[in-house]
PDB file of C-alpha atoms in Angstrom:
ATOM      1  CA  GLY A   1     109.122 -60.948 -16.312  1.00 80.00           C
ATOM      2  CA  ASN A   2     110.140 -60.831 -12.476  1.00 86.00           C
ATOM      3  CA  SER A   3     112.603 -58.969 -11.722  1.00 91.00           C
ATOM      4  CA  VAL A   4     114.726 -57.806  -8.689  1.00 94.00           C
ATOM      5  CA  THR A   5     117.995 -54.986  -8.708  1.00 96.00           C
ATOM      6  CA  GLN A   6     119.732 -54.021  -5.672  1.00 95.00           C
ATOM      7  CA  MET A   7     122.811 -51.455  -5.245  1.00 89.00           C
ATOM      8  CA  GLU A   8     125.852 -53.353  -5.689  1.00 82.00           C
ATOM      9  CA  GLY A   9     127.965 -53.980  -3.226  1.00 84.00           C
ATOM     10  CA  PRO A  10     130.422 -54.341  -1.181  1.00 94.00           C
ATOM     11  CA  VAL A  11     129.213 -51.625   1.360  1.00 96.00           C
ATOM     12  CA  THR A  12     131.863 -50.880   4.488  1.00 97.00           C
ATOM     13  CA  LEU A  13     130.949 -49.167   7.369  1.00 97.00           C
ATOM     14  CA  SER A  14     131.398 -48.351  10.677  1.00 97.00           C
ATOM     15  CA  GLU A  15     129.936 -50.019  13.878  1.00 97.00           C
ATOM     16  CA  GLU A  16     126.946 -47.907  14.965  1.00 97.00           C
ATOM     17  CA  ALA A  17     126.792 -46.530  11.493  1.00 97.00           C
ATOM     18  CA  PHE A  18     122.404 -46.425  10.206  1.00 98.00           C
ATOM     19  CA  LEU A  19     122.409 -48.491   6.923  1.00 97.00           C
ATOM     20  CA  THR A  20     120.236 -48.715   3.144  1.00 97.00           C
ATOM     21  CA  ILE A  21     120.006 -50.854   0.523  1.00 97.00           C
ATOM     22  CA  ASN A  22     118.188 -50.191  -1.592  1.00 97.00           C
ATOM     23  CA  CYS A  23     115.517 -52.619  -3.735  1.00 97.00           C
ATOM     24  CA  THR A  24     113.463 -52.278  -6.724  1.00 97.00           C
ATOM     25  CA  TYR A  25     111.590 -54.832  -8.163  1.00 95.00           C
ATOM     26  CA  THR A  26     110.202 -55.588 -11.339  1.00 94.00           C
ATOM     27  CA  ALA A  27     106.528 -57.638 -10.617  1.00 89.00           C
ATOM     28  CA  THR A  28     103.017 -58.424 -12.222  1.00 82.00           C
ATOM     29  CA  GLY A  29     100.513 -58.811  -9.814  1.00 79.00           C
ATOM     30  CA  TYR A  30     101.122 -58.514  -6.667  1.00 81.00           C
ATOM     31  CA  PRO A  31     104.315 -60.169  -5.283  1.00 88.00           C
ATOM     32  CA  SER A  32     105.358 -61.004  -1.198  1.00 90.00           C
ATOM     33  CA  LEU A  33     108.856 -59.488  -1.105  1.00 93.00           C
ATOM     34  CA  PHE A  34     111.793 -60.584   1.271  1.00 94.00           C
ATOM     35  CA  TRP A  35     114.986 -60.107   2.523  1.00 97.00           C
ATOM     36  CA  TYR A  36     116.951 -62.524   3.157  1.00 96.00           C
ATOM     37  CA  VAL A  37     120.432 -62.609   5.237  1.00 97.00           C
ATOM     38  CA  GLN A  38     123.273 -65.214   4.464  1.00 94.00           C
ATOM     39  CA  TYR A  39     126.894 -65.242   6.053  1.00 93.00           C
ATOM     40  CA  PRO A  40     129.776 -67.303   4.913  1.00 87.00           C
ATOM     41  CA  GLY A  41     129.740 -70.226   3.455  1.00 83.00           C
ATOM     42  CA  GLU A  42     126.076 -71.175   4.267  1.00 87.00           C
ATOM     43  CA  GLY A  43     122.782 -70.914   3.995  1.00 88.00           C
ATOM     44  CA  LEU A  44     120.056 -68.431   3.316  1.00 92.00           C
ATOM     45  CA  GLN A  45     118.491 -67.323   6.400  1.00 94.00           C
ATOM     46  CA  LEU A  46     114.975 -65.357   6.017  1.00 94.00           C
ATOM     47  CA  LEU A  47     115.928 -61.754   7.523  1.00 97.00           C
ATOM     48  CA  LEU A  48     111.991 -59.950   7.217  1.00 96.00           C
ATOM     49  CA  LYS A  49     108.866 -60.137   4.776  1.00 93.00           C
ATOM     50  CA  ALA A  50     105.709 -58.785   4.153  1.00 93.00           C
ATOM     51  CA  THR A  51     103.022 -59.472   1.574  1.00 89.00           C
ATOM     52  CA  LYS A  52     100.960 -56.558   0.638  1.00 89.00           C
ATOM     53  CA  ALA A  53     101.634 -53.218   0.509  1.00 92.00           C
ATOM     54  CA  ASP A  54     102.654 -50.511   2.907  1.00 95.00           C
ATOM     55  CA  ASP A  55     103.383 -53.667   5.439  1.00 95.00           C
ATOM     56  CA  LYS A  56     106.716 -52.694   7.326  1.00 97.00           C
ATOM     57  CA  GLY A  57     108.878 -56.513   8.217  1.00 96.00           C
ATOM     58  CA  SER A  58     111.185 -55.638  11.045  1.00 97.00           C
ATOM     59  CA  ASN A  59     113.812 -58.269  12.606  1.00 97.00           C
ATOM     60  CA  LYS A  60     116.197 -57.481  14.537  1.00 95.00           C
ATOM     61  CA  GLY A  61     116.782 -53.853  14.257  1.00 97.00           C
ATOM     62  CA  PHE A  62     116.311 -53.910  10.618  1.00 98.00           C
ATOM     63  CA  GLU A  63     112.740 -52.629   9.138  1.00 98.00           C
ATOM     64  CA  ALA A  64     112.062 -53.166   4.931  1.00 98.00           C
ATOM     65  CA  THR A  65     108.468 -51.531   3.944  1.00 98.00           C
ATOM     66  CA  TYR A  66     106.847 -52.441   0.257  1.00 96.00           C
ATOM     67  CA  ARG A  67     106.458 -49.534  -1.174  1.00 96.00           C
ATOM     68  CA  LYS A  68     103.608 -50.696  -4.549  1.00 93.00           C
ATOM     69  CA  GLU A  69     103.997 -46.724  -5.105  1.00 94.00           C
ATOM     70  CA  THR A  70     107.925 -46.667  -6.712  1.00 96.00           C
ATOM     71  CA  THR A  71     108.075 -50.713  -5.835  1.00 96.00           C
ATOM     72  CA  SER A  72     110.662 -50.230  -3.691  1.00 97.00           C
ATOM     73  CA  PHE A  73     111.170 -52.922  -0.634  1.00 98.00           C
ATOM     74  CA  HIS A  74     114.431 -50.948   0.796  1.00 98.00           C
ATOM     75  CA  LEU A  75     115.915 -51.712   4.025  1.00 98.00           C
ATOM     76  CA  GLU A  76     117.526 -49.777   6.594  1.00 98.00           C
ATOM     77  CA  LYS A  77     119.069 -50.273   9.913  1.00 98.00           C
ATOM     78  CA  GLY A  78     119.407 -47.456  12.797  1.00 97.00           C
ATOM     79  CA  SER A  79     123.134 -48.786  14.364  1.00 96.00           C
ATOM     80  CA  VAL A  80     124.536 -51.484  12.210  1.00 97.00           C
ATOM     81  CA  GLN A  81     127.256 -54.078  14.606  1.00 97.00           C
ATOM     82  CA  VAL A  82     130.237 -55.967  13.321  1.00 96.00           C
ATOM     83  CA  SER A  83     128.217 -59.075  13.606  1.00 95.00           C
ATOM     84  CA  ASP A  84     126.148 -57.382  10.948  1.00 97.00           C
ATOM     85  CA  SER A  85     128.314 -58.458   7.780  1.00 97.00           C
ATOM     86  CA  ALA A  86     127.542 -60.694   5.469  1.00 96.00           C
ATOM     87  CA  VAL A  87     125.427 -60.771   2.171  1.00 95.00           C
ATOM     88  CA  TYR A  88     121.775 -59.598   1.591  1.00 97.00           C
ATOM     89  CA  PHE A  89     119.414 -61.084  -1.127  1.00 96.00           C
ATOM     90  CA  CYS A  90     115.773 -58.890  -1.669  1.00 96.00           C
ATOM     91  CA  ALA A  91     113.566 -61.375  -2.790  1.00 93.00           C
ATOM     92  CA  LEU A  92     110.077 -61.704  -4.324  1.00 90.00           C
ATOM     93  CA  SER A  93     107.794 -64.338  -4.921  1.00 85.00           C
ATOM     94  CA  ASN A  94     104.874 -64.100  -7.472  1.00 72.00           C
ATOM     95  CA  SER A  95     101.484 -63.842  -5.897  1.00 55.00           C
ATOM     96  CA  GLY A  96      98.642 -66.459  -6.473  1.00 49.00           C
ATOM     97  CA  GLY A  97      98.565 -69.888  -6.166  1.00 46.00           C
ATOM     98  CA  GLY A  98     101.680 -71.845  -7.712  1.00 46.00           C
ATOM     99  CA  ALA A  99     104.411 -70.271  -6.759  1.00 51.00           C
ATOM    100  CA  ASP A 100     107.164 -70.966  -8.737  1.00 68.00           C
ATOM    101  CA  GLY A 101     110.263 -70.131  -6.562  1.00 78.00           C
ATOM    102  CA  LEU A 102     111.745 -67.039  -5.864  1.00 86.00           C
ATOM    103  CA  THR A 103     113.092 -63.922  -7.787  1.00 88.00           C
ATOM    104  CA  PHE A 104     116.097 -62.434  -6.638  1.00 91.00           C
ATOM    105  CA  GLY A 105     118.436 -59.488  -6.183  1.00 94.00           C
ATOM    106  CA  LYS A 106     122.562 -60.845  -7.135  1.00 93.00           C
ATOM    107  CA  GLY A 107     123.357 -59.375  -3.331  1.00 94.00           C
ATOM    108  CA  THR A 108     124.605 -57.071  -1.389  1.00 96.00           C
ATOM    109  CA  HIS A 109     127.939 -57.702   0.677  1.00 95.00           C
ATOM    110  CA  LEU A 110     127.892 -55.598   3.402  1.00 97.00           C
ATOM    111  CA  ILE A 111     130.805 -54.691   5.506  1.00 97.00           C
ATOM    112  CA  ILE A 112     131.206 -53.186   9.089  1.00 97.00           C
ATOM    113  CA  GLN A 113     134.700 -51.858  10.575  1.00 97.00           C
ATOM    114  CA  PRO A 114     134.551 -51.531  14.364  1.00 95.00           C
TER     115      PRO A 114
ATOM    116  CA  ASP B   1     115.286 -79.686  15.060  1.00 64.00           C
ATOM    117  CA  GLY B   2     112.989 -79.315  12.019  1.00 72.00           C
ATOM    118  CA  GLY B   3     115.083 -78.267   9.487  1.00 93.00           C
ATOM    119  CA  ILE B   4     116.680 -79.255   6.015  1.00 95.00           C
ATOM    120  CA  THR B   5     120.057 -81.260   5.617  1.00 95.00           C
ATOM    121  CA  GLN B   6     122.300 -80.886   2.832  1.00 96.00           C
ATOM    122  CA  SER B   7     124.914 -82.848   1.955  1.00 90.00           C
ATOM    123  CA  PRO B   8     128.098 -83.058   1.168  1.00 91.00           C
ATOM    124  CA  LYS B   9     129.193 -79.387   2.472  1.00 92.00           C
ATOM    125  CA  TYR B  10     131.843 -80.619  -0.888  1.00 94.00           C
ATOM    126  CA  LEU B  11     131.139 -82.019  -3.299  1.00 94.00           C
ATOM    127  CA  PHE B  12     134.352 -82.349  -6.580  1.00 94.00           C
ATOM    128  CA  ARG B  13     133.957 -84.286  -9.122  1.00 92.00           C
ATOM    129  CA  LYS B  14     135.171 -85.174 -12.524  1.00 92.00           C
ATOM    130  CA  GLU B  15     134.259 -84.252 -16.080  1.00 91.00           C
ATOM    131  CA  GLY B  16     131.553 -86.198 -17.699  1.00 90.00           C
ATOM    132  CA  GLN B  17     130.480 -87.739 -14.138  1.00 92.00           C
ATOM    133  CA  ASN B  18     126.678 -87.380 -13.393  1.00 94.00           C
ATOM    134  CA  VAL B  19     127.057 -86.000  -9.702  1.00 95.00           C
ATOM    135  CA  THR B  20     123.502 -86.673  -7.157  1.00 96.00           C
ATOM    136  CA  LEU B  21     123.037 -84.022  -4.342  1.00 97.00           C
ATOM    137  CA  SER B  22     121.267 -84.559  -1.750  1.00 97.00           C
ATOM    138  CA  CYS B  23     118.333 -82.108   0.539  1.00 97.00           C
ATOM    139  CA  GLU B  24     116.093 -83.601   3.162  1.00 97.00           C
ATOM    140  CA  GLN B  25     113.984 -81.668   5.000  1.00 97.00           C
ATOM    141  CA  ASN B  26     111.621 -82.617   7.646  1.00 96.00           C
ATOM    142  CA  LEU B  27     109.729 -79.564   8.700  1.00 94.00           C
ATOM    143  CA  ASN B  28     106.646 -81.164   7.222  1.00 93.00           C
ATOM    144  CA  HIS B  29     107.353 -78.599   3.643  1.00 92.00           C
ATOM    145  CA  ASP B  30     105.238 -79.113   1.099  1.00 91.00           C
ATOM    146  CA  ALA B  31     107.336 -77.427  -1.472  1.00 91.00           C
ATOM    147  CA  MET B  32     110.632 -77.678  -2.280  1.00 93.00           C
ATOM    148  CA  TYR B  33     113.038 -76.015  -4.489  1.00 94.00           C
ATOM    149  CA  TRP B  34     116.666 -76.045  -5.669  1.00 96.00           C
ATOM    150  CA  TYR B  35     119.213 -73.453  -6.929  1.00 95.00           C
ATOM    151  CA  ARG B  36     122.354 -71.980  -7.890  1.00 96.00           C
ATOM    152  CA  GLN B  37     124.531 -69.861  -6.751  1.00 93.00           C
ATOM    153  CA  ASP B  38     127.139 -68.093  -8.749  1.00 92.00           C
ATOM    154  CA  PRO B  39     129.851 -65.623  -7.825  1.00 85.00           C
ATOM    155  CA  GLY B  40     128.425 -61.706  -7.716  1.00 78.00           C
ATOM    156  CA  GLN B  41     125.319 -63.438  -9.219  1.00 80.00           C
ATOM    157  CA  GLY B  42     121.492 -63.577  -6.859  1.00 83.00           C
ATOM    158  CA  LEU B  43     120.868 -67.362  -6.640  1.00 90.00           C
ATOM    159  CA  ARG B  44     118.836 -68.600  -9.705  1.00 92.00           C
ATOM    160  CA  LEU B  45     115.690 -71.408  -9.665  1.00 91.00           C
ATOM    161  CA  ILE B  46     116.374 -74.688 -11.046  1.00 95.00           C
ATOM    162  CA  TYR B  47     113.609 -77.028 -10.133  1.00 95.00           C
ATOM    163  CA  TYR B  48     111.470 -77.112  -7.302  1.00 93.00           C
ATOM    164  CA  SER B  49     108.522 -79.252  -7.011  1.00 93.00           C
ATOM    165  CA  GLN B  50     104.802 -78.128  -4.614  1.00 89.00           C
ATOM    166  CA  ILE B  51     103.551 -82.121  -4.703  1.00 90.00           C
ATOM    167  CA  VAL B  52     105.099 -85.380  -4.014  1.00 94.00           C
ATOM    168  CA  ASN B  53     105.299 -87.496  -7.468  1.00 95.00           C
ATOM    169  CA  ASP B  54     105.371 -83.596  -9.341  1.00 93.00           C
ATOM    170  CA  PHE B  55     108.155 -81.205 -10.164  1.00 94.00           C
ATOM    171  CA  GLN B  56     108.029 -77.937 -12.892  1.00 92.00           C
ATOM    172  CA  LYS B  57     111.567 -77.351 -14.077  1.00 93.00           C
ATOM    173  CA  GLY B  58     113.026 -73.720 -13.141  1.00 90.00           C
ATOM    174  CA  ASP B  59     115.121 -70.407 -15.421  1.00 88.00           C
ATOM    175  CA  ILE B  60     118.097 -72.433 -15.775  1.00 94.00           C
ATOM    176  CA  ALA B  61     116.768 -77.243 -16.030  1.00 96.00           C
ATOM    177  CA  GLU B  62     119.366 -77.450 -18.421  1.00 96.00           C
ATOM    178  CA  GLY B  63     121.404 -80.341 -17.396  1.00 96.00           C
ATOM    179  CA  TYR B  64     119.724 -81.049 -14.915  1.00 97.00           C
ATOM    180  CA  SER B  65     117.733 -84.021 -13.547  1.00 97.00           C
ATOM    181  CA  VAL B  66     115.238 -83.972 -10.333  1.00 98.00           C
ATOM    182  CA  SER B  67     113.026 -86.939  -8.506  1.00 97.00           C
ATOM    183  CA  ARG B  68     110.332 -86.577  -6.163  1.00 97.00           C
ATOM    184  CA  GLU B  69     109.666 -89.818  -4.641  1.00 97.00           C
ATOM    185  CA  LYS B  70     109.209 -88.528  -0.915  1.00 97.00           C
ATOM    186  CA  LYS B  71     107.763 -85.227   0.868  1.00 96.00           C
ATOM    187  CA  GLU B  72     110.948 -85.618   2.744  1.00 97.00           C
ATOM    188  CA  SER B  73     113.491 -85.724  -0.499  1.00 98.00           C
ATOM    189  CA  PHE B  74     114.386 -83.666  -3.100  1.00 98.00           C
ATOM    190  CA  PRO B  75     117.387 -85.221  -4.937  1.00 98.00           C
ATOM    191  CA  LEU B  76     119.678 -82.902  -7.759  1.00 97.00           C
ATOM    192  CA  THR B  77     121.256 -84.462 -10.560  1.00 97.00           C
ATOM    193  CA  VAL B  78     123.663 -82.546 -12.159  1.00 96.00           C
ATOM    194  CA  THR B  79     124.802 -84.287 -15.812  1.00 94.00           C
ATOM    195  CA  SER B  80     127.614 -84.820 -17.661  1.00 90.00           C
ATOM    196  CA  ALA B  81     125.709 -82.315 -20.614  1.00 89.00           C
ATOM    197  CA  GLN B  82     126.006 -79.741 -17.417  1.00 90.00           C
ATOM    198  CA  LYS B  83     128.357 -76.872 -18.967  1.00 90.00           C
ATOM    199  CA  ASN B  84     129.421 -74.266 -15.873  1.00 92.00           C
ATOM    200  CA  PRO B  85     128.198 -77.505 -13.056  1.00 94.00           C
ATOM    201  CA  THR B  86     130.747 -75.639 -10.234  1.00 96.00           C
ATOM    202  CA  ALA B  87     129.038 -73.518  -8.125  1.00 96.00           C
ATOM    203  CA  PHE B  88     126.941 -73.915  -4.468  1.00 95.00           C
ATOM    204  CA  TYR B  89     124.052 -74.542  -4.894  1.00 97.00           C
ATOM    205  CA  LEU B  90     121.252 -74.349  -2.212  1.00 95.00           C
ATOM    206  CA  CYS B  91     117.631 -76.630  -1.477  1.00 96.00           C
ATOM    207  CA  ALA B  92     114.335 -74.668  -0.369  1.00 94.00           C
ATOM    208  CA  SER B  93     111.205 -75.841   1.078  1.00 93.00           C
ATOM    209  CA  SER B  94     107.959 -73.845   2.161  1.00 90.00           C
ATOM    210  CA  ILE B  95     105.250 -74.183   3.830  1.00 87.00           C
ATOM    211  CA  ALA B  96     103.059 -74.817   0.524  1.00 78.00           C
ATOM    212  CA  GLY B  97     104.317 -73.093  -2.820  1.00 64.00           C
ATOM    213  CA  LEU B  98     102.157 -70.001  -2.431  1.00 66.00           C
ATOM    214  CA  ALA B  99     103.539 -66.373  -2.538  1.00 62.00           C
ATOM    215  CA  LEU B 100     102.584 -65.195   1.045  1.00 66.00           C
ATOM    216  CA  TYR B 101     105.100 -68.738   2.347  1.00 77.00           C
ATOM    217  CA  GLU B 102     108.478 -67.649   2.883  1.00 83.00           C
ATOM    218  CA  GLN B 103     111.172 -70.139   1.616  1.00 89.00           C
ATOM    219  CA  TYR B 104     113.536 -72.211   4.522  1.00 91.00           C
ATOM    220  CA  PHE B 105     116.546 -73.409   3.655  1.00 93.00           C
ATOM    221  CA  GLY B 106     119.755 -75.770   3.863  1.00 95.00           C
ATOM    222  CA  PRO B 107     123.702 -75.550   4.027  1.00 94.00           C
ATOM    223  CA  GLY B 108     124.217 -75.590   0.800  1.00 95.00           C
ATOM    224  CA  THR B 109     126.957 -77.810  -1.544  1.00 96.00           C
ATOM    225  CA  ARG B 110     130.131 -76.482  -2.642  1.00 95.00           C
ATOM    226  CA  LEU B 111     130.079 -78.486  -5.642  1.00 96.00           C
ATOM    227  CA  THR B 112     133.502 -78.800  -8.014  1.00 95.00           C
ATOM    228  CA  VAL B 113     134.294 -79.789 -11.392  1.00 93.00           C
ATOM    229  CA  THR B 114     137.443 -80.646 -12.967  1.00 91.00           C
TER     230      THR B 114
END
């Protein structure tokens, strides 16, 4: 079956540091890949997505590249801010029609210190 | 503004009682989903529906039931058969049940059963 593995947290960084959150996946076919962010007590918001190999998703300074050869979708940001503190989820959806929901990683809690 | 609403934000129930969580969307999306989130875990799919009057079990459907009588609404009932009902419940929707479409999430309902 499908699965998503992402680095355990919490990850604590200083403001303006470089961020990488690793995400690898196992899936049949050609899934779409997503990063979602969750702020305390709230639902999830889509951060970025990529729907095919070598696509790069980007938003708000965050980037992730769909690497089929390494089955990875690592999230990066060049200079983090305190406001980036949140839980980040990597997710995939199955290819083809009739998608049966997303498969999520366990989430990585990111803490940015001023 | 278009979006997904879930009510209430916090819900308390006694063990042995059924409880229904509301989810409404005005995005004109065909597909809707229910997820459960537990501390330190990713989201797990409970049920999903790709069209009115049709729904499918997800990974952890036991002890839950749903209905999809209207396109806008996808209520979830947590029955007394659910062994560990205390959790954060998230409803989501997407344009259609296809892999490349992202899901939009509601703010969630935190259910506590004592």
